[in-house]
Short mmCIF file of C-alpha atoms in Angstrom, two decimals:
data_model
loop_
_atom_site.label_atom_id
_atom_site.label_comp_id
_atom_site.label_asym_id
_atom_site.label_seq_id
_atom_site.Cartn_x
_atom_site.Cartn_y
_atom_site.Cartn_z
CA UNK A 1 140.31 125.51 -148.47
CA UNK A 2 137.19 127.70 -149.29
CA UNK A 3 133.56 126.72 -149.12
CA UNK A 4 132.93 123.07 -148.69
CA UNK A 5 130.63 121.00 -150.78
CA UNK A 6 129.42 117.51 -151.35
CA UNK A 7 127.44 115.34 -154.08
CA UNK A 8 125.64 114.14 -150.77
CA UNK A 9 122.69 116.42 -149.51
CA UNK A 10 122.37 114.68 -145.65
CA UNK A 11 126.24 115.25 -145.18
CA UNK A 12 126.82 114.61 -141.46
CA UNK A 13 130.18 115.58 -140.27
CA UNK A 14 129.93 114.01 -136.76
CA UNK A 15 129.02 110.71 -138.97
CA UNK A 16 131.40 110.95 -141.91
CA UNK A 17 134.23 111.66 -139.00
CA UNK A 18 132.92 108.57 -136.90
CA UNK A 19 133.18 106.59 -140.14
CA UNK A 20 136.52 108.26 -141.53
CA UNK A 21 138.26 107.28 -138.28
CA UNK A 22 137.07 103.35 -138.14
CA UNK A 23 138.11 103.26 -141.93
CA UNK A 24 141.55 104.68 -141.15
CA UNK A 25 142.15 101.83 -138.77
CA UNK A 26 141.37 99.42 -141.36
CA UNK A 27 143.35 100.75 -144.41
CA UNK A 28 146.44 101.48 -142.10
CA UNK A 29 146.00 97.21 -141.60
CA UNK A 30 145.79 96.57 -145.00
CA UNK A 31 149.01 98.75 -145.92
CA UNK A 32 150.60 96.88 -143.02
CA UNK A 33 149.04 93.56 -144.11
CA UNK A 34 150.51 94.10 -147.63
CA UNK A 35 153.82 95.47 -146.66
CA UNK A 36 154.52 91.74 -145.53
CA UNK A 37 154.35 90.02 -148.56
CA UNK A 38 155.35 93.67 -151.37
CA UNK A 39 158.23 94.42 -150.09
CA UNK A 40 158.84 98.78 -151.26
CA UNK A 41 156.93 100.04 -154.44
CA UNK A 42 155.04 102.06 -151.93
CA UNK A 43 153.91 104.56 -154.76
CA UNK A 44 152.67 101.42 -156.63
CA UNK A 45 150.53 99.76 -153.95
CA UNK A 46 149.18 103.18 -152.89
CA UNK A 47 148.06 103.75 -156.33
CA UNK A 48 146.43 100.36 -156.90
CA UNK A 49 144.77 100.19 -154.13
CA UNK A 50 143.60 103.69 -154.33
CA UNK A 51 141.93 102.30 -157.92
CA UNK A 52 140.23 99.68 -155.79
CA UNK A 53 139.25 101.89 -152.68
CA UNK A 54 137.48 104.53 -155.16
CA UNK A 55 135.52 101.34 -156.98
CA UNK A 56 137.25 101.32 -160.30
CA UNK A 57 139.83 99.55 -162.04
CA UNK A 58 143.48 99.66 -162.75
CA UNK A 59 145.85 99.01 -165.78
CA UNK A 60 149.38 98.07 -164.18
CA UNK A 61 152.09 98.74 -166.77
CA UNK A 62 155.73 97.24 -165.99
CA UNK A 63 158.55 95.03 -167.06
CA UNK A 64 158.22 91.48 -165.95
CA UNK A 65 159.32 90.33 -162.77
CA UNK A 66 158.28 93.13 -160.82
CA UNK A 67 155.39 91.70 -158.99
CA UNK A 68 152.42 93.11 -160.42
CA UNK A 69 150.59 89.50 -160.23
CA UNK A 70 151.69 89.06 -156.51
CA UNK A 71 150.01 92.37 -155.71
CA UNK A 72 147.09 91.78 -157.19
CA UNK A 73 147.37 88.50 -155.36
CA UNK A 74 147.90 90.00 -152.71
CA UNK A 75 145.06 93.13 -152.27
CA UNK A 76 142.51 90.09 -153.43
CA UNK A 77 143.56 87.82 -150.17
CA UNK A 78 144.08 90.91 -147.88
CA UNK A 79 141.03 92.73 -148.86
CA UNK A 80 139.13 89.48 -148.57
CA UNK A 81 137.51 89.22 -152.26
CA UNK A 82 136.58 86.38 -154.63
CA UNK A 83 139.60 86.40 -157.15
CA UNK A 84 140.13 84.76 -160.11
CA UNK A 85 142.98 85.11 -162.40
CA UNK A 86 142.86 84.77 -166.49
CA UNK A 87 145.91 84.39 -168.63
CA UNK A 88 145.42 86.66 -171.73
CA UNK A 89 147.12 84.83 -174.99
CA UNK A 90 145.88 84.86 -178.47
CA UNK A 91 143.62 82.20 -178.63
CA UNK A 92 141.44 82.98 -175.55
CA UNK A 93 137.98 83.48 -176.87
CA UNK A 94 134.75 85.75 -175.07
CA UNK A 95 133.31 82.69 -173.63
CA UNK A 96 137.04 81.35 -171.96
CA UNK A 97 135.74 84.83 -169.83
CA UNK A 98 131.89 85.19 -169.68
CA UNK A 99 131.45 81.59 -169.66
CA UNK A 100 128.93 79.43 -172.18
CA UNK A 101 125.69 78.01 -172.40
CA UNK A 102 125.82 73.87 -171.95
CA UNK A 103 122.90 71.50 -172.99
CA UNK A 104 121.37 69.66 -170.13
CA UNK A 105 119.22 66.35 -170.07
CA UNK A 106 116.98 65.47 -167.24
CA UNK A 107 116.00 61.82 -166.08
CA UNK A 108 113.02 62.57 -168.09
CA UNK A 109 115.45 63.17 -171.51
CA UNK A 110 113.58 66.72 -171.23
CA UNK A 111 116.72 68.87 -172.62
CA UNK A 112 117.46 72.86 -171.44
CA UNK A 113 120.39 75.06 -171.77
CA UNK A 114 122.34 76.18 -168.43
CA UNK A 115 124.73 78.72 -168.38
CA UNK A 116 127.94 78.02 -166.92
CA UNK A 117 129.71 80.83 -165.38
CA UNK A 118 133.16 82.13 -166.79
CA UNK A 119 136.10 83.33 -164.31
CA UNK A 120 134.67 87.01 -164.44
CA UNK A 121 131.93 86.16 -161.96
CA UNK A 122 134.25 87.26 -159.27
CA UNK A 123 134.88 90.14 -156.96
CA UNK A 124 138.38 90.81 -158.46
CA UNK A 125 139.71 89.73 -161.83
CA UNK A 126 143.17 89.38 -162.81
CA UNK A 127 143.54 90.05 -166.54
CA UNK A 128 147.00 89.01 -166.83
CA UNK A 129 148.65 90.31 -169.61
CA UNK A 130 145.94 91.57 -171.09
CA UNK A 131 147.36 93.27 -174.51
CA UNK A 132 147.95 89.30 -175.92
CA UNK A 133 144.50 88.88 -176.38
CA UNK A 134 142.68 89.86 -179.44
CA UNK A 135 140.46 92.72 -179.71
CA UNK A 136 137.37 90.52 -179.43
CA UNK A 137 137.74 88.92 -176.35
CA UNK A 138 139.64 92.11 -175.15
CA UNK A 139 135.90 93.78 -176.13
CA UNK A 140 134.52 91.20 -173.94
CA UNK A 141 135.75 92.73 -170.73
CA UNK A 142 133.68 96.37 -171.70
CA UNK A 143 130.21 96.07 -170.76
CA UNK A 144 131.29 94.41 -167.19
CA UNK A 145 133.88 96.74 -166.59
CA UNK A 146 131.44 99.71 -167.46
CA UNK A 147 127.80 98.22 -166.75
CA UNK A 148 129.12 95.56 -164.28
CA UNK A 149 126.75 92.61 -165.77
CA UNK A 150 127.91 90.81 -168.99
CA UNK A 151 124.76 89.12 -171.75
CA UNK A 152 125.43 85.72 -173.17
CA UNK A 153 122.78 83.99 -175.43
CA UNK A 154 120.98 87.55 -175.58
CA UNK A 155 120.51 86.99 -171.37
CA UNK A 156 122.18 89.80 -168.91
CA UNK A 157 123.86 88.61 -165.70
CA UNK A 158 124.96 90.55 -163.07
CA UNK A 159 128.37 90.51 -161.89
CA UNK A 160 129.24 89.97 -157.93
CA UNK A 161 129.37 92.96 -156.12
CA UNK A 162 132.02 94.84 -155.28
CA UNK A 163 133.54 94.17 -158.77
CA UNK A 164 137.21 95.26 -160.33
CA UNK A 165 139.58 94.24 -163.35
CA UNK A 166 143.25 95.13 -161.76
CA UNK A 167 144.89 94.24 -165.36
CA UNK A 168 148.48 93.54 -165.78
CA UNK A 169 150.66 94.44 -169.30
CA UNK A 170 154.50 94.38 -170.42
CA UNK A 171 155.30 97.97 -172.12
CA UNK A 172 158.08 96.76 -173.96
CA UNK A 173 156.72 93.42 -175.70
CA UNK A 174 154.58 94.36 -179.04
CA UNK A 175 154.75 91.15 -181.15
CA UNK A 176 151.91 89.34 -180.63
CA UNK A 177 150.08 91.61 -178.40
CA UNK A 178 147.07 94.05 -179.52
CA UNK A 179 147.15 97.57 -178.00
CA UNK A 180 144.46 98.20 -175.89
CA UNK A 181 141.65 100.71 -177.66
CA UNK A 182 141.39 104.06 -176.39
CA UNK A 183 137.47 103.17 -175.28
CA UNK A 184 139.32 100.16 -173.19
CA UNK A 185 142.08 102.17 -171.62
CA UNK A 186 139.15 104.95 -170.55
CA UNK A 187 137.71 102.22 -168.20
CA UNK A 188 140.44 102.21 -166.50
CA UNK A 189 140.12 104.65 -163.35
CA UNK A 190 144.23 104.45 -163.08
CA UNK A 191 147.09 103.23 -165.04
CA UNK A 192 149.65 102.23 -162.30
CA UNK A 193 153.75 102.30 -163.90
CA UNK A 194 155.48 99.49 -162.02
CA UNK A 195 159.40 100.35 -161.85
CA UNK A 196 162.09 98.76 -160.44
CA UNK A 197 162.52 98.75 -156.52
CA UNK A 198 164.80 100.63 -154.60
CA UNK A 199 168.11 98.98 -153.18
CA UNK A 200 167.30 98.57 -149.95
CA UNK A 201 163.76 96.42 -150.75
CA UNK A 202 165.23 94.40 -153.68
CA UNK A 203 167.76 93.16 -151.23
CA UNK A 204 165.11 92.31 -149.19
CA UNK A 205 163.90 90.78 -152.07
CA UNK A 206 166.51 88.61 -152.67
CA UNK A 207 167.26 87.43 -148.83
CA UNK A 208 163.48 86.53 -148.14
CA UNK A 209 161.70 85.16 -151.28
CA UNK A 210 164.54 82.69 -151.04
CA UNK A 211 164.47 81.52 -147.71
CA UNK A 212 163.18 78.37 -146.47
CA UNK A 213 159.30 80.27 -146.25
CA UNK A 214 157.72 83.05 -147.87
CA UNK A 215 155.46 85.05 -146.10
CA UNK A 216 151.57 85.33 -146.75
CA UNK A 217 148.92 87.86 -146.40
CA UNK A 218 145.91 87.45 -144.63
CA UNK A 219 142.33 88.60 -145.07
CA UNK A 220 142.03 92.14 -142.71
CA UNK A 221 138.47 93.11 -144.34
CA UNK A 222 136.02 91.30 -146.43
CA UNK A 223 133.72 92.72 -149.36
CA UNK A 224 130.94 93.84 -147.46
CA UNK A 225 133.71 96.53 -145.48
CA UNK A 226 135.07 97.24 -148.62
CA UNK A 227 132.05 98.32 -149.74
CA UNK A 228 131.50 100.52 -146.73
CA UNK A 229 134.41 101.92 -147.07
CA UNK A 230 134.16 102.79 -150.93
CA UNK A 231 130.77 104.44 -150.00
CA UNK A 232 131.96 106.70 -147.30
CA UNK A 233 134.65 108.19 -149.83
CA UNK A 234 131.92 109.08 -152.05
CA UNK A 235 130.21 110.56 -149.25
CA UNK A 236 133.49 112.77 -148.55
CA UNK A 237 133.27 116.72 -149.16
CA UNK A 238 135.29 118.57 -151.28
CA UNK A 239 136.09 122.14 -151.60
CA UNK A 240 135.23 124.38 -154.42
CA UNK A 241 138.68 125.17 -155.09
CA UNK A 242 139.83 121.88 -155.80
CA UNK A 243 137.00 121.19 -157.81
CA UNK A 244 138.25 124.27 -159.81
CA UNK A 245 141.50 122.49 -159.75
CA UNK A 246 140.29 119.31 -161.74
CA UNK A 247 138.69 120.90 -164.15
CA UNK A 248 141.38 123.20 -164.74
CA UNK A 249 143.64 120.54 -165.02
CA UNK A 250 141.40 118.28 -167.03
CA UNK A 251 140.51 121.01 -169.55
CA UNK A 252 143.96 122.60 -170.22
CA UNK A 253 145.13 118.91 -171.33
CA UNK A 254 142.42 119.14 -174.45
CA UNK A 255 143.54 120.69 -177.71
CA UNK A 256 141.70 123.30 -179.65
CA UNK A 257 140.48 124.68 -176.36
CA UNK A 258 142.42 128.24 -176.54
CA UNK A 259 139.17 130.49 -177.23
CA UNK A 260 137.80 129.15 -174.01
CA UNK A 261 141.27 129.10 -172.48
CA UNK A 262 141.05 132.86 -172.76
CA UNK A 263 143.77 132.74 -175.46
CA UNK A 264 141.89 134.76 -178.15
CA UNK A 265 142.70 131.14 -180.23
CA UNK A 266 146.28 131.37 -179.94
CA UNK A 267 147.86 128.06 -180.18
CA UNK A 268 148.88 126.90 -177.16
CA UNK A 269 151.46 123.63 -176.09
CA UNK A 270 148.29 121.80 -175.71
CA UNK A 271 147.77 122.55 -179.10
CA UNK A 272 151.16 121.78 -179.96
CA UNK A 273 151.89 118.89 -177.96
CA UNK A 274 148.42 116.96 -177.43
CA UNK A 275 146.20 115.04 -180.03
CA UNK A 276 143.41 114.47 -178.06
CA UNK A 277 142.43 114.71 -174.49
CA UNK A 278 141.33 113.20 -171.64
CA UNK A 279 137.42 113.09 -171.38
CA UNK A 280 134.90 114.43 -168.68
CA UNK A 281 134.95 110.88 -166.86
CA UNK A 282 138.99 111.96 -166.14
CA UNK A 283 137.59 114.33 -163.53
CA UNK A 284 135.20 111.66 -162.35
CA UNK A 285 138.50 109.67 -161.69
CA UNK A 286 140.30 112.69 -160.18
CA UNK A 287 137.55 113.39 -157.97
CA UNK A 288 137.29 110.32 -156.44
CA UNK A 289 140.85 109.62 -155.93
CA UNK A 290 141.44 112.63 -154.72
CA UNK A 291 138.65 111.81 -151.75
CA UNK A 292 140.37 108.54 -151.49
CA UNK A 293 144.32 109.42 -151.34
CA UNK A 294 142.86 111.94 -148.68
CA UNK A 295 141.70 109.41 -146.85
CA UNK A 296 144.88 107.39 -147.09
CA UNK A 297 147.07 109.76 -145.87
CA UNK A 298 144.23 110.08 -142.63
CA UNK A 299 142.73 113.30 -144.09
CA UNK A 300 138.76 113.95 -144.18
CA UNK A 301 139.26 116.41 -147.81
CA UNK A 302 141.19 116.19 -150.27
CA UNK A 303 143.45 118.87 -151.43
CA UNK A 304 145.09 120.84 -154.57
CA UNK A 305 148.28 118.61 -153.85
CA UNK A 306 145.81 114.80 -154.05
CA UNK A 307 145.00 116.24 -157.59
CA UNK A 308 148.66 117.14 -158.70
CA UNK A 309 149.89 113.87 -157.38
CA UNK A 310 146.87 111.56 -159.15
CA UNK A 311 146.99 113.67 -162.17
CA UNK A 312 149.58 111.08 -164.09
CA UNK A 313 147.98 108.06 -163.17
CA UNK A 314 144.72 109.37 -164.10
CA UNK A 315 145.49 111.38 -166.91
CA UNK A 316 148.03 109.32 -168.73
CA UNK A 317 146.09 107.24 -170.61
CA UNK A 318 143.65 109.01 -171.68
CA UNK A 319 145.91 111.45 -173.72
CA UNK A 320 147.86 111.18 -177.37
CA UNK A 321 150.62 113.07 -178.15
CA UNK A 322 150.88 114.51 -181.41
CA UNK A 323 153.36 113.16 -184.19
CA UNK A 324 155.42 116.47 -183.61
CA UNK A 325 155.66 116.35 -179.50
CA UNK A 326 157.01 112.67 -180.28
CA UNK A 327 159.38 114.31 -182.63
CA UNK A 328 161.12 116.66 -179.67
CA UNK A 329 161.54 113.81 -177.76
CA UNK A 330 158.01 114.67 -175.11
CA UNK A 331 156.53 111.64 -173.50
CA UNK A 332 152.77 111.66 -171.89
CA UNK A 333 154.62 111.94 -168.50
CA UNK A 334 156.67 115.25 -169.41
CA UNK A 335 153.40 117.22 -170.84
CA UNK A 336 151.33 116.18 -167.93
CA UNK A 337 154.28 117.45 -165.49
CA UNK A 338 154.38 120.91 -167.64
CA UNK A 339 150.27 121.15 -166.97
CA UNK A 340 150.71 120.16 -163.11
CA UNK A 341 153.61 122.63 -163.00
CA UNK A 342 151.14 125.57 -164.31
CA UNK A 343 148.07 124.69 -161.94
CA UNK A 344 150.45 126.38 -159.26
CA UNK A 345 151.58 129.10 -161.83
#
C-alpha cells in the first residue's frame, strides 16, 4: 500500500477503527433498507449513495421509468433527511426555488418584508428533471450547491445542514430542455448512468410493484449520523500511492499536457481525443469517494482499484471530446476506459 497519510494531523487508528466498524453496521442497514423498495441496479444505488456519503451531489442520467425518483425517494426516507422534491419545466423561475420576500402588516398597519422559504431549505433536494429549466433558474441552484447558503433581496441564508441536490435528467429528450453548463455539471461530485435492470430484478419488478402493497423504506439513520458518518470518511487515511494514482489519472485526461507528461510535446490521444479536462476539484471527488467506496465494501483505505472503479462517474462529466474523437465513433466512456486501462500499464 506504501506509506500512509491523512489530511487529519490527530489521526487515531484505535478511534477511526472504533468508528469505521459502528458505521459499517449502519450502511450495511441502509443497503438492506433500500434493497426493499430498489429492487437490482446495485451499481446505481452504490454510486448515489456514495455521492451522498462523501457530502456532495449527484447528476442521475437515465431513460424514464427506471426509478431514479424512487431512489432518491428512497435514500431521503431511509437516511432520515428533510426532502423536498421540485419539478424542473420551463417556466419555473429562481424564486419557485429560493423562495420570495412577502409584505407583512401588523395590528398596528406597521408594514415589513418576511422572507418565505423556497423548497431548497431542505436536507435533500430533488431536482427532477433538471435540464427543462432555463439557465436562470438552473443558475439558481450554484451558490447553494457550492457555498451551501443562497441571498435573496441582497440577504444570505444558510441552507440546513447536511445539504445535497441528487438531480434527475432524460439523456435522450433535447427539445425543450437546456443542457446543463459545464460550471453546473462540475458541482456535481458524481454523474450516476441509470440502465435498464437485469432479468431477474425487472421480473421482480413486475410481480411486486403490482401486487396488492408495495413495500416502503424506513428511516435507519437520521442527519445528525449522517453527518458523523460523512466526517469519519474525511478523517480516513490514504496511501501515497493512490494519491499518485488520482492525480495520474486526473492529469493524463487534460490535453496539451505532453511536455509535463514526459512526451517531449508529442501529441498524445489525450490530445487527440479530449477538448478539455477535468479540473483539480475531480481529484477532490476521487479522493473522497475513494475513502467512501472503501468504506462500503467494509475497508478502512481505499485502494488503486476504488479509483479505477469511480473514475467514470467522476470523470465523465467533466470532460469534452473533441469534434474528431466524435468522428471515430469514441464516447466519454471509451476514452476514460483507455486512461483506466493505462494506470495499470
Amino acid at each position: 500500500m506504501g506509506v500512509m497519510t491523512t489530511t487529519d494531523a490527530t489521526f487515531d487508528e484505535k478511534a477511526i477503527i472504533a468508528q469505521a466498524e459502528q458505521a459499517l453496521d449502519h450502511i450495511s442497514a441502509i443497503r438492506r433498507e433500500v434493497a426493499t423498495v430498489i429492487f437490482g441496479q446495485e451499481s446505481v444505488v452504490e454510486q448515489t449513495l456514495l455521492a451522498v456519503l462523501s457530502g456532495g451531489h449527484a447528476l442521475l442520467v437515465g431513460l424514464p421509468g427506471l426509478a431514479k425518483t424512487k431512489l432518491v425517494n428512497t435514500l431521503g426516507t431511509v437516511l432520515g433527511l428533510d426532502a423536498n422534491r421540485v419539478q424542473f419545466t420551463p417556466d419555473l423561475m429562481p424564486s419557485d426555488i429560493l423562495g420570495s420576500e412577502v409584505m407583512d402588516q401588523d395590528e398596528d398597519g406597521r408594514r415589513s418584508f418576511r422572507f418565505l422559504k423556497g423548497p431548497i431549505f431542505a436536507q435533500l433536494l430533488m431536482a427532477d428533471e433538471i435540464n427543462r429549466a432555463s439557465p436562470r433558474t438552473q443558475s439558481a441552484l450554484l451558490q447553494a450547491m457550492q457555498e451551501y447558503h443562497v441571498t435573496v433581496a441582497g440577504r444570505p441564508y444558510d441552507l440546513p445542514k447536511p445539504f445535497h441536490v441528487l438531480a434527475t435528467q432524460n439523456p435522450l429528450e433535447q427539445e425543450g430542455t437546456y443542457p446543463l453548463p459545464e460550471a453546473q455539471l462540475d458541482r456535481f461530485l458524481m454523474q450516476v448512468d441509470v440502465g435498464y435492470p437485469d432479468l431477474a430484478a425487472e421480473r421482480r419488478i413486475i410481480l411486486e410493484t403490482t401486487a396488492g402493497q408495495e413495500a416502503h423504506a424506513h428511516a435507519v439513520i437520521d442527519a445528525t449520523r449522517l453527518m458523523e458518518i460523512q466526517t469519519l470518511i474525511r478523517r480516513m487515511p490514504v496511501s501515497e500511492s493512490v494519491v499518485d494514482a488520482i492525480l495520474a489519472l486526473v492529469r493524463s485526461a487534460r490535453p496539451n499536457q505532453g511536455a509535463n507528461q514526459g512526451t517531449g510535446g508529442a501529441e498524445t490521444d489525450t490530445d487527440r481525443h479530449i477538448a478539455w479536462g477535468p479540473g483539480p476539484r475531480a481529484g477532490q471527488a476521487l479522493m473522497l469517494t475513494a475513502r467512501a467506496r472503501a468504506l462500503y465494501d467494509g475497508r478502512l483505505a481505499p485502494s488503486i482499484d476504488d479509483v479505477k472503479a469511480l473514475a467514470e462517474p467522476v470523470l465523465q462529466h467533466r470532460m469534452a471530446l473533441t469534434f474528431a474523437a466524435r468522428a471515430d465513433g469514441l464516447s466519454v466512456r471509451d476514452v476514460i476506459s483507455g486512461l483506466v486501462a493505462r494506470m495499470g500499464a
